[in-house]
């Protein structure tokens, strides 16, 4: 039954043991894009390609930071133009995060009232809701219902929208002169050999993966962060004092300034801990019969990581159930990162670096 074929990881020690000691025995469940691709040649090829290409287009570099600063200015204008009116911050953050990702994927940013960005955001956010809801599990667990007119069919329609965007982008591409991530992928397609796993269908799924990983994580973390900062004005005040002290008249913060801002570092990480944007992480499955901390797990068992239990675990945090930056500060007030801090699960995450850069550059400077 379901209980026999599914396992849950509910604490830091178990998650670490699973993710590292037994990582060779586990795979992703569903073959769509790359995030849900089975561990193997295709997954390794695409991960390697993504890391190299994203770095070439600025991830972790000054060029990416400049794009973020520019987008933040558009966000500030949106706020200024909304004075005296109501504003949906979720849409605002989604627009900003979406444009940052779109510049990497498609080499273009959109005005917030552009119909295309509205279509893109709706397409990807609908898929995100579907992926994180019960219909995704029904689709995975009951193959006989996959062709029925159920809500998850909408995800396939959205996939077709992504595929159409790829095809239109291809029409303006110049071979050997990549403008963005999609162009680089298409260049790989032109020189691929029979053993490579690259294809236009997979590119559409990959763009969905990267868009969702970047946009959803950034926008939801920012939304959570501003919500909790509004409820903790003393944390806002202390953060502002540190920012003003470190910047000394500069009009904006840089990613490098973080090393001189231990309290802001703590605030950002506490926001990520409390936001808990992927509470069950990505579902995995055992590739073969294995053993986890004395328990026998048969091949094909779905394994679900309970990241909330890790990020709120008693004994791992000074204030596990309280929004408190002191969770990341030592006795001297220096920033420290506990081993149990894994908001994106363990290991390297493609969107993690981008998220940290965005949050770091979203800190306000004093208007004095």
Coordinates of C-alpha atoms in Angstrom, one line a residue:
X1 CA 0.0 0.0 0.0
X2 CA 0.9 3.7 -0.1
X3 CA 2.4 3.6 3.4
X4 CA 4.7 0.7 2.5
X5 CA 5.9 2.3 -0.7
X6 CA 6.6 5.8 0.7
X7 CA 9.0 7.0 3.3
X8 CA 9.5 10.4 5.0
X9 CA 12.7 12.0 6.3
X10 CA 11.9 14.0 9.4
X11 CA 15.1 15.4 11.0
X12 CA 18.5 16.8 10.1
X13 CA 20.5 13.6 10.8
X14 CA 18.2 11.4 8.7
X15 CA 18.2 13.9 5.8
X16 CA 22.0 14.2 5.8
X17 CA 22.4 10.5 5.9
X18 CA 20.0 10.0 3.1
X19 CA 21.2 12.8 0.8
X20 CA 25.0 12.2 1.1
X21 CA 25.8 8.7 2.4
X22 CA 23.1 7.0 0.3
X23 CA 22.9 9.4 -2.5
X24 CA 24.1 6.9 -5.1
X25 CA 21.0 4.8 -4.5
X26 CA 18.4 7.5 -5.1
X27 CA 16.9 9.1 -8.2
X28 CA 14.2 11.7 -9.0
X29 CA 10.8 10.4 -9.8
X30 CA 9.4 11.9 -12.9
X31 CA 11.1 12.6 -16.2
X32 CA 10.0 16.1 -17.1
X33 CA 12.7 18.8 -17.7
X34 CA 15.6 18.2 -15.4
X35 CA 14.5 18.9 -11.8
X36 CA 12.4 15.7 -11.9
X37 CA 14.7 13.7 -14.2
X38 CA 16.1 10.4 -13.1
X39 CA 19.7 10.6 -11.9
X40 CA 21.8 9.5 -14.8
X41 CA 23.6 10.7 -17.9
X42 CA 20.9 13.1 -19.0
X43 CA 20.7 14.7 -15.6
X44 CA 24.5 15.1 -15.3
X45 CA 24.8 16.5 -18.8
X46 CA 22.1 19.1 -18.2
X47 CA 23.3 20.1 -14.8
X48 CA 26.9 20.6 -16.1
X49 CA 25.5 22.6 -19.0
X50 CA 23.4 24.8 -16.7
X51 CA 26.2 25.6 -14.3
X52 CA 28.6 26.5 -17.1
X53 CA 26.0 28.6 -19.1
X54 CA 24.5 30.4 -16.1
X55 CA 28.0 31.4 -15.0
X56 CA 28.8 32.6 -18.5
X57 CA 25.7 34.8 -18.4
X58 CA 26.7 36.4 -15.1
X59 CA 25.5 34.3 -12.2
X60 CA 27.8 35.2 -9.3
X61 CA 29.4 38.0 -11.3
X62 CA 29.0 41.8 -11.4
X63 CA 26.9 41.7 -14.5
X64 CA 24.2 39.8 -12.8
X65 CA 24.3 42.2 -9.8
X66 CA 23.9 45.1 -12.2
X67 CA 20.8 43.5 -13.7
X68 CA 19.4 43.0 -10.2
X69 CA 20.0 46.6 -9.3
X70 CA 18.3 47.8 -12.5
X71 CA 15.3 45.6 -11.8
X72 CA 15.1 46.9 -8.2
X73 CA 14.8 50.4 -9.6
X74 CA 11.8 49.4 -11.6
X75 CA 10.3 47.9 -8.4
X76 CA 10.9 51.1 -6.5
X77 CA 9.1 53.0 -9.2
X78 CA 6.2 50.7 -8.9
X79 CA 6.0 51.4 -5.2
X80 CA 6.3 55.1 -5.7
X81 CA 3.5 55.1 -8.3
X82 CA 1.3 53.1 -6.0
X83 CA 1.4 55.5 -3.1
X84 CA -2.2 56.0 -1.8
X85 CA -3.5 52.9 -3.6
X86 CA -3.6 49.1 -2.9
X87 CA -0.8 46.9 -4.2
X88 CA -0.4 43.2 -4.5
X89 CA 3.2 42.6 -3.4
X90 CA 3.2 39.0 -4.6
X91 CA 2.6 40.2 -8.2
X92 CA 5.2 42.9 -7.8
X93 CA 7.9 40.4 -6.5
X94 CA 6.9 37.9 -9.2
X95 CA 7.3 40.6 -11.9
X96 CA 10.8 41.5 -10.6
X97 CA 12.0 38.0 -10.2
X98 CA 10.5 37.0 -13.5
X99 CA 12.4 39.7 -15.4
X100 CA 15.7 38.7 -13.8
X101 CA 15.2 35.1 -14.9
X102 CA 13.9 36.1 -18.3
X103 CA 17.0 38.2 -19.0
X104 CA 19.1 35.0 -18.4
X105 CA 16.8 32.6 -20.3
X106 CA 15.6 34.8 -23.1
X107 CA 17.9 37.8 -23.1
X108 CA 15.0 40.2 -22.5
X109 CA 13.2 42.1 -19.8
X110 CA 9.5 43.0 -20.0
X111 CA 7.6 46.0 -18.8
X112 CA 5.3 45.0 -15.9
X113 CA 2.2 45.8 -18.0
X114 CA 3.4 43.8 -21.0
X115 CA 1.0 41.0 -21.9
X116 CA 3.8 38.5 -22.6
X117 CA 5.2 38.7 -19.0
X118 CA 1.6 38.2 -17.7
X119 CA 1.3 35.1 -19.9
X120 CA 4.7 33.8 -18.8
X121 CA 4.0 34.3 -15.1
X122 CA 0.6 32.8 -15.2
X123 CA 1.9 29.8 -17.2
X124 CA 4.7 29.1 -14.8
X125 CA 2.9 29.9 -11.5
X126 CA 0.0 27.6 -12.5
X127 CA 2.5 24.8 -13.1
X128 CA 4.1 25.5 -9.8
X129 CA 0.8 25.2 -7.9
X130 CA 0.0 22.0 -9.8
X131 CA 3.4 20.5 -9.0
X132 CA 3.1 21.3 -5.3
X133 CA -0.5 20.2 -5.0
X134 CA -2.2 16.8 -4.6
X135 CA -2.9 16.5 -8.3
X136 CA 0.8 16.0 -9.0
X137 CA 0.9 13.0 -6.6
X138 CA -2.2 11.5 -8.2
X139 CA -0.6 11.9 -11.6
X140 CA 2.6 10.2 -10.4
X141 CA 0.8 7.4 -8.5
X142 CA -2.1 6.5 -10.8
X143 CA -1.0 6.3 -14.4
X144 CA -4.5 5.2 -15.4
X145 CA -5.9 8.7 -14.8
X146 CA -3.3 10.7 -16.8
X147 CA -5.5 11.0 -19.9
X148 CA -8.6 12.1 -18.0
X149 CA -9.7 15.7 -18.1
X150 CA -8.4 16.5 -14.6
X151 CA -6.7 19.7 -13.4
X152 CA -3.2 18.5 -14.1
X153 CA -4.0 18.5 -17.9
X154 CA -3.6 22.3 -17.6
X155 CA 0.1 21.7 -16.9
X156 CA 0.5 20.1 -20.3
X157 CA -1.1 23.1 -22.0
X158 CA 1.3 25.4 -20.2
X159 CA 4.2 23.2 -21.4
X160 CA 3.0 23.8 -24.9
X161 CA 3.1 27.6 -24.3
X162 CA 6.7 27.2 -23.1
X163 CA 7.5 25.2 -26.3
X164 CA 5.9 27.9 -28.4
X165 CA 8.1 30.5 -26.7
X166 CA 11.1 28.4 -27.5
X167 CA 10.2 28.1 -31.2
X168 CA 9.6 31.8 -31.6
X169 CA 13.0 32.5 -29.9
X170 CA 14.6 30.1 -32.4
X171 CA 13.4 32.2 -35.3
X172 CA 15.6 35.1 -34.4
X173 CA 18.6 33.1 -33.3
X174 CA 22.0 33.5 -35.1
X175 CA 24.1 30.4 -34.9
X176 CA 27.3 30.7 -32.9
X177 CA 26.2 34.1 -31.4
X178 CA 24.2 33.2 -28.3
X179 CA 22.3 35.9 -26.6
X180 CA 21.0 33.9 -23.7
X181 CA 20.6 30.5 -22.1
X182 CA 18.1 29.3 -24.7
X183 CA 20.4 30.2 -27.6
X184 CA 23.3 28.3 -25.9
X185 CA 21.1 25.3 -25.6
X186 CA 20.1 25.5 -29.2
X187 CA 23.7 25.8 -30.2
X188 CA 24.3 22.5 -28.3
X189 CA 21.5 20.9 -30.3
X190 CA 23.1 21.9 -33.6
X191 CA 26.4 20.1 -32.7
X192 CA 25.0 17.3 -30.6
X193 CA 25.8 13.6 -31.3
X194 CA 23.5 10.6 -31.0
X195 CA 24.5 10.0 -27.4
X196 CA 23.5 13.4 -26.1
X197 CA 20.2 13.9 -24.3
X198 CA 19.5 17.4 -25.6
X199 CA 16.3 18.1 -27.4
X200 CA 13.8 21.0 -28.0
X201 CA 11.2 19.2 -26.0
X202 CA 13.6 18.9 -23.1
X203 CA 14.6 22.6 -23.5
X204 CA 11.0 23.6 -22.9
X205 CA 10.8 21.5 -19.8
X206 CA 14.2 22.8 -18.7
X207 CA 13.2 26.4 -19.1
X208 CA 10.1 25.7 -16.9
X209 CA 12.4 24.2 -14.3
X210 CA 14.8 27.1 -14.2
X211 CA 12.1 29.7 -14.4
X212 CA 10.2 28.2 -11.5
X213 CA 13.3 27.5 -9.4
X214 CA 14.4 31.1 -9.8
X215 CA 11.2 33.1 -9.8
X216 CA 9.2 31.2 -7.2
X217 CA 12.0 31.0 -4.7
X218 CA 12.9 34.7 -5.0
X219 CA 9.4 36.1 -5.0
X220 CA 8.1 33.9 -2.1
X221 CA 11.2 34.5 0.0
X222 CA 11.0 38.3 -0.5
X223 CA 7.2 38.2 0.3
X224 CA 7.8 36.3 3.5
X225 CA 10.8 38.5 4.5
X226 CA 8.9 41.8 4.2
X227 CA 5.9 40.3 6.0
X228 CA 8.0 39.3 9.0
X229 CA 10.1 42.5 9.0
X230 CA 6.8 44.5 9.1
X231 CA 5.9 42.6 12.3
X232 CA 9.4 43.1 13.9
X233 CA 10.2 46.8 13.6
X234 CA 13.2 46.4 16.0
X235 CA 14.8 44.0 13.5
X236 CA 14.2 46.6 10.8
X237 CA 15.8 49.3 12.9
X238 CA 18.9 47.3 13.7
X239 CA 19.3 46.2 10.1
X240 CA 19.1 49.8 8.9
X241 CA 21.7 50.9 11.4
X242 CA 24.1 48.3 10.2
X243 CA 23.4 49.2 6.5
X244 CA 24.0 52.9 7.1
X245 CA 27.2 52.2 9.0
X246 CA 28.7 49.9 6.4
X247 CA 27.6 51.9 3.3
X248 CA 28.8 55.3 4.6
X249 CA 26.9 57.4 2.1
X250 CA 26.8 54.9 -0.8
X251 CA 23.4 54.8 -2.5
X252 CA 23.2 51.0 -2.8
X253 CA 24.5 47.8 -1.3
X254 CA 26.7 45.4 -3.2
X255 CA 26.9 41.6 -2.8
X256 CA 30.5 42.0 -1.4
X257 CA 29.2 44.3 1.4
X258 CA 27.6 41.2 3.0
X259 CA 30.9 40.2 4.6
X260 CA 30.7 43.4 6.7
X261 CA 27.1 43.0 7.6
X262 CA 26.8 40.0 10.0
X263 CA 23.4 41.1 11.3
X264 CA 22.0 41.5 7.8
X265 CA 23.4 38.1 6.9
X266 CA 21.6 36.7 9.9
X267 CA 18.3 38.4 8.9
X268 CA 18.5 37.1 5.3
X269 CA 19.2 33.6 6.4
X270 CA 16.5 33.7 9.1
X271 CA 14.0 34.9 6.4
X272 CA 15.0 31.9 4.3
X273 CA 14.7 29.5 7.3
X274 CA 11.2 30.8 8.1
X275 CA 10.0 31.1 4.5
X276 CA 10.7 27.4 4.0
X277 CA 9.8 27.6 0.3
X278 CA 10.3 23.9 -0.4
X279 CA 9.0 22.2 2.7
X280 CA 9.0 18.7 1.1
X281 CA 11.9 19.4 -1.2
X282 CA 11.8 17.4 -4.5
X283 CA 10.5 13.9 -4.2
X284 CA 13.1 11.2 -4.7
X285 CA 12.9 7.4 -5.2
X286 CA 15.3 4.5 -4.4
X287 CA 17.1 3.2 -7.4
X288 CA 17.8 -0.1 -5.7
X289 CA 17.1 -1.9 -2.4
X290 CA 19.0 0.0 0.3
X291 CA 19.3 0.6 4.0
X292 CA 18.8 3.9 5.8
X293 CA 19.8 4.1 9.5
X294 CA 18.8 0.5 10.1
X295 CA 15.6 0.5 8.0
X296 CA 15.4 -1.5 4.8
X297 CA 13.9 0.5 1.9
X298 CA 12.9 -1.4 -1.2
X299 CA 13.7 -0.3 -4.7
X300 CA 11.2 2.2 -6.1
X301 CA 10.1 3.6 -2.8
X302 CA 9.1 7.3 -2.9
X303 CA 11.2 9.3 -0.4
X304 CA 10.0 12.6 0.9
X305 CA 12.2 15.0 2.8
X306 CA 10.4 17.0 5.5
X307 CA 12.6 20.2 5.4
X308 CA 10.3 22.0 7.8
X309 CA 11.2 19.5 10.5
X310 CA 14.9 20.2 9.9
X311 CA 14.5 24.0 9.8
X312 CA 12.4 24.0 13.0
X313 CA 14.2 21.1 14.8
X314 CA 14.6 21.4 18.6
X315 CA 18.3 21.2 19.5
X316 CA 19.5 22.6 16.1
X317 CA 18.3 26.1 16.7
X318 CA 18.4 28.6 19.6
X319 CA 14.9 29.8 18.8
X320 CA 13.5 27.1 16.5
X321 CA 9.9 28.4 16.4
X322 CA 10.6 32.1 16.6
X323 CA 11.6 34.6 13.9
X324 CA 14.9 35.7 15.4
X325 CA 18.2 36.5 13.5
X326 CA 20.1 35.4 16.7
X327 CA 19.7 31.9 15.3
X328 CA 22.6 32.8 13.0
X329 CA 24.8 34.9 15.4
X330 CA 27.4 33.7 17.9
X331 CA 28.2 35.2 21.3
X332 CA 30.3 37.9 19.6
X333 CA 27.6 38.9 17.2
X334 CA 29.4 37.3 14.2
X335 CA 27.4 35.5 11.5
X336 CA 27.4 31.7 11.7
X337 CA 25.5 29.2 9.6
X338 CA 24.3 26.1 11.5
X339 CA 24.7 22.8 9.6
X340 CA 20.9 22.3 9.8
X341 CA 20.3 25.3 7.6
X342 CA 19.2 23.7 4.3
X343 CA 16.3 25.7 2.8
X344 CA 17.0 24.2 -0.6
X345 CA 17.8 20.7 0.7
X346 CA 21.4 19.6 0.8
X347 CA 23.9 20.0 -1.9
X348 CA 24.3 22.7 -4.6
X349 CA 21.2 24.5 -5.9
X350 CA 21.2 26.4 -9.2
X351 CA 18.9 29.1 -7.9
X352 CA 20.4 29.5 -4.4
X353 CA 23.2 31.9 -5.5
X354 CA 20.8 34.0 -7.5
X355 CA 18.4 34.2 -4.5
X356 CA 21.1 35.4 -2.1
X357 CA 22.2 38.1 -4.5
X358 CA 18.7 39.4 -5.0
X359 CA 17.9 39.5 -1.3
X360 CA 21.2 41.1 -0.5
X361 CA 20.5 43.8 -3.1
X362 CA 16.9 44.4 -1.9
X363 CA 18.1 46.0 1.3
X364 CA 17.1 49.6 1.5
X365 CA 19.6 52.4 2.1
X366 CA 18.8 55.2 4.5
X367 CA 17.0 58.2 3.0
X368 CA 18.8 60.6 5.3

